[in-house]
Coordinates of C-alpha atoms in Angstrom, one line a residue:
M1 CA -52.8 -40.3 49.2
N2 CA -50.2 -39.5 46.4
A3 CA -50.1 -35.9 44.9
P4 CA -51.0 -36.2 41.1
R5 CA -47.9 -35.9 38.7
S6 CA -47.7 -32.8 36.5
S7 CA -47.5 -33.3 32.7
R8 CA -45.2 -30.7 32.2
P9 CA -41.7 -31.8 31.2
P10 CA -38.5 -30.6 33.3
P11 CA -37.2 -27.4 32.2
L12 CA -33.9 -29.3 30.7
Q13 CA -36.2 -31.6 28.6
L14 CA -37.9 -28.5 27.4
V15 CA -34.7 -26.6 26.3
C16 CA -33.3 -29.7 24.8
L17 CA -36.6 -30.5 22.6
T18 CA -36.5 -26.9 21.4
L19 CA -33.0 -27.2 20.5
A20 CA -33.7 -30.5 18.5
L21 CA -36.3 -29.1 16.7
G22 CA -34.6 -25.9 15.8
G23 CA -31.6 -27.9 14.5
A24 CA -33.9 -30.2 12.5
A25 CA -35.5 -26.9 10.8
S26 CA -31.8 -25.9 10.1
A27 CA -31.2 -29.3 8.7
Q28 CA -34.0 -29.1 6.3
S29 CA -33.1 -25.6 5.2
A30 CA -29.4 -26.5 4.6
Q31 CA -29.9 -29.4 2.3
P32 CA -28.1 -29.4 -1.0
Q33 CA -30.1 -27.8 -3.7
T34 CA -30.9 -29.8 -6.8
G35 CA -30.1 -28.4 -10.1
T36 CA -29.2 -29.0 -13.8
P37 CA -26.2 -31.3 -14.0
F38 CA -23.1 -29.8 -15.1
T39 CA -20.4 -32.2 -16.1
L40 CA -16.4 -31.5 -16.0
E41 CA -16.7 -31.5 -20.1
D42 CA -19.1 -28.7 -19.8
A43 CA -16.9 -26.6 -17.7
L44 CA -13.8 -27.2 -19.9
N45 CA -15.8 -26.3 -23.0
R46 CA -16.1 -22.8 -21.4
L47 CA -12.5 -22.4 -21.3
D48 CA -12.3 -19.9 -24.5
A49 CA -14.1 -17.3 -22.3
A50 CA -11.7 -17.7 -19.3
P51 CA -9.8 -14.4 -18.9
S52 CA -6.3 -15.8 -18.8
V53 CA -6.8 -17.4 -22.2
T54 CA -8.6 -14.5 -23.8
A55 CA -5.9 -12.2 -22.8
A56 CA -3.1 -14.7 -24.3
R57 CA -5.3 -15.0 -27.5
L58 CA -5.3 -11.3 -27.7
S59 CA -1.5 -11.2 -27.6
V60 CA -1.3 -13.9 -30.4
Q61 CA -3.4 -11.7 -32.6
T62 CA -1.1 -8.6 -31.9
A63 CA 1.8 -10.7 -32.5
Q64 CA 0.5 -12.0 -35.9
T65 CA -0.2 -8.4 -36.8
N66 CA 3.2 -7.2 -36.1
L67 CA 4.6 -10.2 -38.2
N68 CA 2.2 -9.3 -41.1
A69 CA 3.3 -5.6 -41.0
A70 CA 7.2 -6.7 -41.0
R71 CA 6.7 -8.9 -43.8
T72 CA 5.0 -6.0 -45.8
A73 CA 7.7 -3.7 -44.7
L74 CA 10.4 -6.2 -46.2
G75 CA 8.7 -6.0 -49.8
L76 CA 9.1 -3.0 -52.0
T77 CA 8.3 0.3 -50.6
V78 CA 7.1 3.3 -52.7
S79 CA 6.7 6.7 -51.5
V80 CA 5.7 9.9 -53.5
N81 CA 6.8 13.5 -52.3
G82 CA 6.7 16.7 -54.0
N83 CA 6.0 20.5 -53.6
A84 CA 4.7 23.6 -55.6
A85 CA 4.7 27.2 -55.4
Y86 CA 2.7 30.2 -57.0
S87 CA 3.5 33.5 -57.3
G88 CA 1.1 36.0 -58.6
P89 CA 1.5 38.9 -61.3
G90 CA 2.6 42.1 -59.7
T91 CA 3.7 45.5 -60.9
A92 CA 7.2 47.3 -59.9
A93 CA 7.7 50.8 -58.6
D94 CA 8.8 51.9 -62.1
G95 CA 5.6 50.3 -63.8
T96 CA 7.1 47.1 -65.0
A97 CA 4.4 44.4 -64.9
T98 CA 5.5 40.8 -63.7
A99 CA 3.7 37.9 -64.9
G100 CA 2.7 35.1 -62.5
S101 CA 5.1 32.2 -62.4
T102 CA 4.3 28.5 -60.9
S103 CA 7.2 26.2 -59.8
G104 CA 7.3 22.7 -58.3
A105 CA 9.1 19.5 -58.0
A106 CA 8.0 15.9 -57.5
G107 CA 9.7 12.7 -56.5
V108 CA 9.1 8.9 -56.1
N109 CA 11.4 7.2 -53.4
V110 CA 11.6 3.5 -53.9
S111 CA 13.3 1.1 -51.1
L112 CA 13.8 -2.4 -51.2
G113 CA 15.8 -4.6 -48.5
L114 CA 18.5 -6.5 -50.6
L115 CA 20.9 -7.2 -48.0
P116 CA 20.1 -10.2 -45.3
W117 CA 21.0 -7.9 -42.6
A118 CA 18.8 -5.1 -43.9
S119 CA 17.1 -3.5 -40.7
N120 CA 13.5 -4.3 -42.0
G121 CA 14.9 -8.2 -42.2
S122 CA 16.1 -7.9 -38.4
G123 CA 12.5 -6.5 -37.5
L124 CA 11.0 -9.7 -39.4
K125 CA 13.2 -12.0 -37.1
T126 CA 11.9 -9.9 -34.2
A127 CA 8.4 -10.3 -35.1
E128 CA 8.7 -14.0 -36.0
R129 CA 10.3 -14.7 -32.6
G130 CA 7.3 -12.6 -31.0
L131 CA 5.0 -14.7 -32.5
A132 CA 6.4 -18.1 -31.4
L133 CA 6.4 -16.9 -28.0
A134 CA 3.0 -15.4 -27.7
Q135 CA 1.7 -18.7 -29.0
A136 CA 3.6 -20.6 -26.5
R137 CA 2.1 -18.5 -23.9
L138 CA -1.4 -19.0 -25.3
T139 CA -0.8 -22.9 -24.8
D140 CA 0.5 -22.3 -21.2
A141 CA -2.7 -20.2 -20.3
Q142 CA -4.8 -23.0 -21.9
N143 CA -3.1 -25.6 -19.8
S144 CA -3.1 -23.5 -16.6
A145 CA -6.9 -22.7 -16.9
R146 CA -7.6 -26.5 -17.5
L147 CA -5.8 -27.3 -14.6
N148 CA -7.7 -24.7 -12.5
V149 CA -10.8 -25.4 -13.5
A150 CA -10.4 -29.2 -12.9
G151 CA -9.3 -28.4 -9.6
Q152 CA -12.1 -25.9 -8.7
Y153 CA -14.7 -28.5 -10.4
F154 CA -13.6 -31.5 -8.2
A155 CA -13.4 -29.1 -5.1
A156 CA -17.2 -28.6 -5.7
V157 CA -17.9 -32.1 -6.1
L158 CA -15.9 -33.0 -2.6
A159 CA -18.1 -30.1 -1.1
T160 CA -21.0 -31.6 -2.2
Q161 CA -20.3 -34.8 -0.8
D162 CA -19.3 -33.4 2.2
M163 CA -22.8 -31.5 2.3
D164 CA -24.6 -34.9 1.9
I165 CA -22.4 -36.5 4.7
A166 CA -23.2 -33.5 7.2
A167 CA -27.0 -33.6 6.4
R168 CA -26.9 -37.4 7.1
T169 CA -24.8 -36.9 10.2
L170 CA -26.9 -34.4 11.7
A171 CA -30.1 -36.4 11.2
L172 CA -28.2 -39.1 13.1
R173 CA -27.3 -37.0 15.8
Q174 CA -30.8 -35.6 16.1
R175 CA -32.1 -39.1 16.5
Q176 CA -29.6 -39.7 19.0
L177 CA -30.7 -36.7 21.1
T178 CA -34.4 -37.8 20.6
V179 CA -33.6 -41.2 22.2
T180 CA -31.6 -39.7 25.0
Q181 CA -34.4 -37.4 25.9
T182 CA -36.8 -40.4 26.0
Q183 CA -34.5 -42.2 28.2
Q184 CA -34.3 -39.5 30.5
G185 CA -37.7 -39.1 30.9
V186 CA -38.1 -42.8 32.2
G187 CA -34.7 -42.5 34.3
N188 CA -32.5 -44.2 32.1
A189 CA -30.5 -41.3 31.0
T190 CA -28.7 -38.5 33.1
A191 CA -28.6 -34.7 32.5
G192 CA -25.1 -35.0 31.3
A193 CA -26.2 -37.5 28.5
V194 CA -28.5 -35.0 27.1
L195 CA -26.0 -32.5 27.2
S196 CA -23.5 -34.6 25.3
A197 CA -26.2 -35.4 22.8
Q198 CA -27.0 -31.9 22.3
A199 CA -23.4 -30.7 21.6
A200 CA -23.4 -33.6 19.2
V201 CA -26.2 -32.1 17.2
Q202 CA -24.7 -28.6 17.4
S203 CA -21.1 -30.1 16.0
A204 CA -23.0 -31.7 13.3
Q205 CA -25.0 -28.2 12.4
G206 CA -21.5 -26.7 12.4
A207 CA -20.0 -29.2 10.0
Q208 CA -22.9 -28.7 7.8
V209 CA -22.6 -25.0 7.8
Q210 CA -18.7 -25.3 7.0
A211 CA -19.6 -27.6 4.0
A212 CA -22.0 -25.4 2.5
A213 CA -19.5 -22.6 2.8
S214 CA -16.7 -24.8 1.0
L215 CA -19.2 -25.7 -1.9
D216 CA -20.0 -21.8 -2.1
A217 CA -16.5 -21.1 -2.3
A218 CA -15.5 -23.9 -4.9
R219 CA -18.4 -22.6 -7.1
R220 CA -17.2 -19.2 -7.3
G221 CA -13.7 -20.3 -7.7
L222 CA -15.1 -22.3 -10.8
E223 CA -17.0 -19.2 -12.0
A224 CA -13.8 -16.8 -11.5
A225 CA -11.8 -19.4 -13.6
L226 CA -14.2 -19.7 -16.4
G227 CA -15.1 -16.0 -16.6
S228 CA -18.8 -16.7 -16.4
E229 CA -21.5 -17.9 -14.0
V230 CA -22.3 -21.6 -13.7
G231 CA -25.8 -21.2 -12.0
D232 CA -27.8 -23.4 -9.9
V233 CA -26.2 -26.7 -11.0
T234 CA -25.2 -30.2 -9.6
F235 CA -21.7 -31.1 -10.3
S236 CA -22.0 -34.6 -11.6
T237 CA -18.7 -35.9 -12.6
L238 CA -16.8 -38.1 -10.0
P239 CA -13.2 -38.2 -10.2
T240 CA -11.5 -41.3 -11.8
T241 CA -10.5 -44.1 -9.5
Q242 CA -7.6 -45.2 -11.9
V243 CA -4.9 -42.8 -13.0
T244 CA -2.5 -43.9 -15.7
L245 CA 0.9 -41.9 -15.2
P246 CA 2.2 -40.6 -18.6
D247 CA 5.8 -41.0 -19.8
V248 CA 7.9 -38.6 -17.9
A249 CA 10.9 -38.5 -20.2
A250 CA 8.3 -37.5 -23.1
L251 CA 6.8 -34.8 -20.9
V252 CA 10.4 -33.5 -20.3
A253 CA 11.2 -33.3 -23.9
Q254 CA 7.9 -31.7 -25.0
A255 CA 8.5 -29.3 -22.0
R256 CA 12.0 -28.3 -23.2
A257 CA 10.5 -27.8 -26.9
S258 CA 7.4 -25.8 -26.3
R259 CA 7.4 -24.1 -22.8
S260 CA 7.1 -20.6 -22.9
E261 CA 9.8 -20.0 -20.6
V262 CA 12.2 -22.1 -22.9
I263 CA 11.2 -20.2 -25.8
G264 CA 11.5 -16.9 -24.1
A265 CA 15.0 -17.9 -23.4
Q266 CA 15.8 -19.1 -27.0
N267 CA 14.4 -15.6 -28.2
T268 CA 16.7 -13.7 -25.8
L269 CA 19.6 -15.7 -27.1
E270 CA 18.9 -15.1 -30.9
A271 CA 18.3 -11.5 -30.3
A272 CA 21.8 -11.2 -28.4
Q273 CA 23.5 -13.2 -31.1
D274 CA 21.8 -11.2 -33.8
D275 CA 23.1 -7.9 -32.0
L276 CA 26.4 -9.2 -31.8
T277 CA 26.8 -10.2 -35.6
S278 CA 25.4 -6.9 -36.3
Q279 CA 28.0 -5.3 -34.2
Q280 CA 30.8 -7.2 -35.8
R281 CA 29.4 -6.4 -39.4
Q282 CA 29.5 -2.6 -38.6
A283 CA 33.1 -2.8 -37.5
T284 CA 34.2 -4.9 -40.3
L285 CA 32.3 -3.7 -43.4
P286 CA 32.2 -0.3 -44.7
D287 CA 29.2 1.9 -45.1
L288 CA 27.5 1.4 -48.3
T289 CA 24.7 3.7 -49.5
A290 CA 23.3 3.8 -53.2
S291 CA 20.5 6.3 -54.5
V292 CA 19.0 6.9 -57.8
R293 CA 17.3 10.0 -59.0
Y294 CA 15.6 10.9 -62.1
G295 CA 14.3 14.0 -63.5
P296 CA 15.3 17.4 -64.8
G297 CA 18.7 18.2 -63.9
G298 CA 18.8 14.6 -62.2
A299 CA 21.9 12.8 -61.6
A300 CA 22.7 9.2 -60.7
A301 CA 25.1 8.4 -58.0

C-alpha cells in the first residue's frame, strides 16, 4: 500500500516562489512613472534662468553701467563750490561797538577733456573693452549652459530607456524562474537550475534599481543646469540619428573672433599698448595745465 503524497511543496520551491513574488512586486513598484511630456526645446527655453547665464547677464549690465558713466565723464563737468562766514556785533573793552560782518566766496569749476590722451578718455576705452569682454563671456555661458542642458536631457532619455529595458528583462527572468520551478516540480529541472534562475531575477532587479538611480541623477543634473525644477515629466525628445558636421574652418574663424579668451587677450594687449603710449608721452611732452578764474580780484593764467 502506497503512502499518501503530501501536497506541501519542498522547502526550496517555497523559498524560490516567495522570492519570485517579491521580485514581481518590486518590478511593479519600480516601473517608470508617466508624466507630462517634456521636450528638449522646453528645457532650452528655460536657459535664461540658468545660474551661469544669469551671472553673466548681470556682468554685462554692470559693464554697460560703467561705460555709460565713462561717457558721461568725458563730457562737460561743472561743479560749484563756496564758503561763507559771519561774525556778530560786539563791544570792545574800551566801549567801542563793532558791527556784524558777513564774508564769503563762491566758485564754479568747469572741466572738459579736450586732448585724446585725457584720463577720462582712457577710462572710456577701458569701459568699452570691459563691455566687449562681458558680452563675450555671456555668449560663452549661454553656449556652455545649452550644451550642459542637452547632455543632461539625453542622459535622462537614456536612463528612461534603460528603465524600460530593465523592466522587460525582469519580467522575462521572472517567467523563466516560474518555468524552471514548474519543471523542477515534475523532475525535469535540478535545484541548481532553480538557483541560477533566481540569481538571474536578482541581477535584473539590481539593473532596474541602477537604471532608476541613473534617471534620478540625470533629472537632478538637469534641474541644477536649469536652475529650476522640472517636476514629474517624461523626456520625449529622442536624439537624431543623422548629424551634419559643420564647417570646421568657419568654426575656428568664429572662435578666433568671438571667444572670451581671445577678447580678453586682446584687451590685455590693448591696455598694455595704452600704458606704453602714456609712458612715452609723459617722457616726451611737457606738463601743460590751464586754469581760468573769474570773479572779484580774479586773474587769468
